[in-house]
XYZ file of C-alpha atoms in Angstrom:
329
model
C -68.402 -57.234 59.667
C -65.947 -54.789 58.489
C -62.472 -55.501 58.546
C -62.309 -53.801 62.075
C -64.045 -55.962 63.207
C -62.408 -58.325 61.448
C -59.063 -57.787 62.427
C -60.036 -57.206 65.473
C -62.069 -60.626 66.419
C -57.917 -61.705 65.596
C -56.346 -59.629 67.358
C -54.636 -62.730 68.715
C -52.447 -63.685 65.741
C -52.130 -60.925 64.389
C -50.316 -59.697 67.053
C -47.964 -63.239 67.589
C -47.231 -63.441 63.454
C -45.995 -59.784 64.279
C -43.921 -61.331 66.939
C -42.539 -64.109 65.196
C -41.268 -61.437 61.645
C -39.692 -58.650 63.883
C -37.869 -62.025 66.338
C -36.518 -63.681 61.966
C -36.315 -60.003 61.083
C -33.852 -59.291 63.732
C -32.687 -62.764 64.064
C -31.715 -61.852 59.508
C -31.096 -58.152 59.509
C -29.294 -57.385 63.793
C -28.299 -53.770 62.446
C -31.916 -53.545 61.869
C -32.382 -52.904 65.565
C -31.059 -49.501 65.442
C -33.824 -48.133 63.499
C -36.517 -50.360 64.541
C -35.692 -48.809 68.118
C -36.104 -45.284 66.599
C -39.491 -45.637 65.005
C -41.101 -47.047 68.344
C -41.507 -43.785 69.607
C -43.280 -42.365 67.028
C -45.790 -45.435 66.314
C -46.705 -45.612 69.442
C -47.142 -42.302 70.005
C -49.666 -42.666 66.653
C -51.717 -45.968 69.007
C -52.064 -43.932 71.355
C -53.337 -41.304 70.115
C -55.413 -42.904 67.355
C -57.040 -45.119 70.647
C -57.740 -42.144 73.007
C -59.724 -40.377 70.483
C -62.309 -43.504 71.155
C -62.845 -42.919 74.660
C -64.647 -40.065 75.392
C -63.341 -38.347 77.313
C -66.800 -36.676 77.136
C -68.182 -39.220 79.205
C -65.798 -39.247 82.691
C -69.545 -37.659 83.930
C -71.660 -39.729 82.854
C -69.004 -42.039 84.400
C -70.044 -41.412 88.040
C -73.412 -41.919 87.906
C -73.739 -45.630 88.200
C -71.707 -46.211 91.793
C -72.165 -49.519 91.794
C -70.247 -50.209 88.901
C -68.479 -47.775 89.179
C -66.710 -48.852 92.780
C -66.356 -52.477 91.815
C -64.440 -51.315 89.694
C -62.045 -49.078 91.020
C -62.254 -50.900 93.878
C -61.492 -54.163 92.525
C -58.817 -51.952 90.459
C -56.809 -49.728 92.556
C -57.105 -51.110 96.184
C -57.964 -55.708 95.241
C -56.136 -55.879 92.127
C -52.205 -54.092 93.848
C -52.079 -56.217 96.554
C -52.500 -59.123 94.387
C -50.092 -57.850 92.217
C -47.637 -57.396 95.046
C -48.948 -61.333 96.450
C -47.454 -62.219 93.090
C -44.708 -61.202 92.644
C -42.991 -62.898 95.651
C -42.796 -65.097 93.876
C -40.837 -63.977 90.775
C -36.750 -65.370 91.071
C -35.347 -61.633 92.776
C -34.003 -59.136 89.819
C -34.911 -56.375 89.334
C -36.370 -55.422 85.879
C -37.833 -58.195 85.944
C -39.937 -57.311 89.356
C -40.480 -53.655 87.475
C -41.711 -54.886 84.524
C -44.502 -56.659 85.854
C -46.023 -54.482 88.474
C -45.905 -51.718 85.623
C -47.844 -54.171 83.061
C -49.919 -56.031 86.115
C -51.430 -52.795 88.016
C -52.530 -50.383 85.346
C -55.737 -51.164 83.708
C -56.295 -51.387 80.506
C -57.906 -48.534 78.809
C -57.772 -49.026 74.897
C -58.574 -53.230 74.238
C -60.359 -53.576 77.232
C -64.226 -51.600 76.177
C -63.525 -54.532 72.860
C -63.342 -57.712 74.975
C -66.066 -56.804 77.222
C -67.875 -56.273 74.156
C -67.239 -59.315 72.325
C -68.093 -61.249 75.758
C -71.723 -59.778 75.991
C -70.643 -56.951 78.572
C -71.462 -53.375 78.920
C -69.845 -51.783 76.393
C -71.344 -48.032 77.389
C -70.410 -48.815 80.015
C -66.864 -50.350 80.131
C -66.503 -46.554 77.587
C -66.890 -44.131 80.100
C -64.970 -46.486 83.412
C -61.888 -45.788 80.650
C -61.766 -41.866 81.200
C -60.856 -42.521 85.314
C -58.969 -45.248 85.585
C -56.921 -43.443 82.933
C -56.433 -40.364 85.462
C -56.318 -42.921 88.476
C -53.213 -44.921 87.402
C -51.007 -42.384 85.666
C -51.849 -40.762 89.695
C -52.257 -44.029 91.408
C -48.602 -46.394 89.867
C -45.393 -43.689 91.051
C -47.276 -45.031 94.670
C -47.229 -48.158 93.982
C -43.988 -48.936 92.855
C -42.277 -46.765 95.316
C -44.878 -49.298 97.906
C -43.811 -53.206 95.669
C -40.634 -52.289 94.198
C -37.312 -52.079 95.669
C -34.991 -50.637 93.824
C -33.046 -46.698 93.446
C -36.112 -44.647 91.389
C -33.720 -42.215 91.481
C -30.625 -43.809 89.053
C -33.570 -46.333 86.990
C -36.196 -42.701 86.597
C -34.264 -40.315 85.780
C -36.379 -37.797 84.010
C -33.413 -37.019 82.220
C -34.742 -41.000 80.706
C -38.089 -41.062 81.547
C -39.095 -37.172 79.762
C -39.732 -38.811 76.485
C -41.890 -41.321 77.882
C -44.170 -38.590 79.166
C -44.488 -37.040 76.491
C -45.504 -39.923 73.998
C -48.122 -40.820 76.482
C -49.236 -37.259 77.417
C -48.983 -35.112 73.726
C -51.278 -37.910 71.654
C -53.416 -37.781 75.352
C -53.938 -34.047 74.817
C -54.334 -34.160 71.253
C -57.351 -36.288 71.265
C -59.152 -34.047 73.671
C -58.777 -31.055 71.768
C -59.746 -33.702 68.701
C -62.765 -34.682 70.077
C -63.504 -31.428 70.617
C -62.896 -30.428 66.568
C -64.964 -33.275 66.313
C -68.609 -32.515 67.892
C -71.533 -31.395 66.208
C -70.243 -32.575 63.298
C -70.816 -35.227 60.280
C -67.816 -35.218 59.122
C -65.097 -35.223 61.623
C -66.788 -37.481 63.201
C -66.063 -40.165 61.029
C -62.719 -38.645 60.831
C -62.583 -40.225 64.768
C -64.466 -43.002 63.766
C -62.338 -44.616 60.879
C -59.009 -43.751 63.912
C -60.464 -47.077 65.864
C -59.583 -49.267 62.876
C -55.969 -47.850 63.936
C -55.150 -49.510 66.939
C -55.391 -53.193 65.910
C -52.054 -52.342 62.519
C -50.867 -50.393 64.862
C -49.290 -52.361 68.005
C -48.387 -55.018 65.583
C -46.436 -52.699 64.800
C -44.720 -51.794 68.047
C -44.883 -55.495 68.811
C -42.607 -56.152 65.390
C -40.309 -53.439 65.974
C -40.090 -54.199 69.205
C -38.811 -57.835 68.809
C -36.816 -56.931 66.244
C -35.119 -54.095 68.260
C -34.632 -56.696 71.519
C -34.038 -60.243 69.124
C -30.903 -59.842 71.531
C -32.461 -60.118 75.378
C -36.392 -62.078 74.342
C -32.996 -64.518 73.358
C -31.065 -64.763 76.483
C -34.057 -64.218 78.388
C -36.252 -66.560 77.201
C -35.466 -68.522 80.668
C -37.756 -66.688 82.229
C -40.901 -66.938 79.639
C -42.262 -69.704 82.163
C -42.112 -67.304 85.167
C -43.561 -64.798 83.113
C -46.387 -67.171 81.480
C -47.459 -68.725 84.975
C -47.745 -65.579 86.916
C -49.663 -63.969 84.251
C -52.136 -66.749 84.453
C -52.213 -66.460 87.594
C -53.086 -63.543 87.510
C -55.818 -63.959 85.029
C -57.869 -67.259 87.705
C -57.252 -64.097 89.818
C -58.630 -62.045 88.369
C -61.893 -63.818 87.238
C -62.143 -64.926 91.631
C -62.668 -61.167 91.761
C -64.507 -60.321 89.796
C -67.213 -63.022 90.783
C -67.211 -61.596 94.165
C -67.644 -58.391 93.839
C -70.763 -58.860 90.569
C -71.761 -60.775 93.879
C -71.562 -57.875 97.196
C -72.270 -55.232 94.692
C -75.563 -57.175 93.002
C -74.803 -56.158 89.562
C -76.191 -57.917 86.386
C -74.397 -60.090 83.861
C -74.062 -57.493 81.474
C -71.804 -55.143 84.752
C -70.129 -58.367 85.679
C -68.477 -59.404 82.721
C -67.356 -55.406 82.125
C -66.395 -56.028 85.572
C -64.399 -59.001 84.995
C -62.719 -58.091 81.165
C -62.274 -54.549 83.197
C -59.507 -56.416 86.104
C -58.128 -59.833 83.515
C -56.368 -56.621 81.357
C -54.035 -54.551 82.174
C -52.220 -51.123 80.107
C -49.045 -53.216 78.252
C -48.433 -50.584 75.562
C -49.700 -47.385 78.554
C -46.549 -47.953 79.698
C -44.094 -49.552 77.536
C -42.641 -46.193 76.838
C -41.433 -46.094 80.134
C -39.538 -49.344 79.816
C -38.210 -48.525 76.637
C -36.749 -45.520 78.794
C -34.759 -47.194 81.185
C -31.306 -47.095 81.554
C -28.769 -49.509 79.667
C -29.227 -53.082 81.728
C -32.891 -52.746 82.147
C -33.288 -54.210 78.488
C -36.120 -57.686 79.823
C -38.637 -54.971 82.281
C -39.909 -54.218 78.527
C -39.046 -57.831 77.395
C -41.315 -58.801 80.394
C -44.250 -56.087 78.774
C -44.863 -57.638 75.718
C -44.452 -61.417 77.605
C -47.645 -60.294 79.769
C -49.629 -58.793 76.831
C -49.423 -61.771 74.860
C -50.431 -64.026 77.267
C -52.971 -61.924 78.156
C -54.268 -62.134 74.631
C -54.626 -65.586 74.981
C -56.477 -65.519 77.539
C -59.187 -62.988 76.694
C -59.500 -66.133 74.082
C -60.561 -68.218 77.530
C -62.831 -65.195 79.378
C -64.514 -64.940 75.704
C -66.082 -68.258 76.661
C -66.209 -68.335 80.330
C -67.251 -65.346 81.263
C -70.462 -64.706 79.673
C -71.528 -68.557 79.569
C -69.966 -69.834 83.190
C -69.337 -67.102 85.916
C -71.666 -64.333 84.628
C -74.508 -66.172 82.524
C -77.823 -64.448 82.233
C -80.511 -65.248 84.609
C -82.931 -67.842 83.468
C -85.994 -67.181 82.039
C -89.119 -67.954 84.318
C -90.983 -70.376 83.091
C -94.448 -69.321 81.597
C -96.881 -70.232 84.413
C -94.455 -67.414 87.192
C -95.045 -64.998 84.005
C -98.935 -64.794 85.264
C -98.727 -64.457 88.811
């Protein structure tokens, strides 16, 4: 087993360790928050670049060939899940920053560790890989509309262009560079190996991002601990509901077991660190949104441990082999 595979299998504990170390560092050295908050942006950009390089944009046309799986994934992620998120957010306290954090993180399907968990959970990694670029483009286009419908806030004051443009650059520049890297590496084995090595970066880089965020916002974490049961409850309800939705869509679409598993992981995982830059760019008083995103991502990671057992063994089991006499009939 390679070091990358070891990290991916144990990433939950890597991230939890990063949170603990960040909280301890922020408590012992309160002034470190100014430095770590500045460091979050370049590390986050590097994380997104490494992640996007593993998302072959050339597979976008292939994603449209399997219409049943694509339809189930898109309807689930962009029609049914938004309704579920709106319902769940109604159970949250009437706190704009809290609700915005929940909306930001729960409305966008994952485009990074979703592939890893699909593979570990005996899903169809090829279809997972082909789906990710489509899901990324759609979520970036649709998220403003979802927020406009569901968030009862003054967007002009919260998402001021002067504050948001760094977050846009942190997402868009790595995406463009990753696309250029894909072109650069095409049909050159040495360059393809360079890109393959970049696949080992996301887990450690994500751990560094979590550590930096925890260090920079340890004060807000302490002040918002009372929100933890709320965020955990909504995140767990989301994970459980996603399993039901995946099963229903899998049955309606008559998806084979491997594709059903991929669908379950797609609906259950969210794109925490695509939306984190936007949460970090919010004005003073909205820090809770970023804390909520980090909290949700940790709950999700523990949820994925359960998914890895439940999805292939219970939700989408392989069909039982026919008895020997039936095989020859």
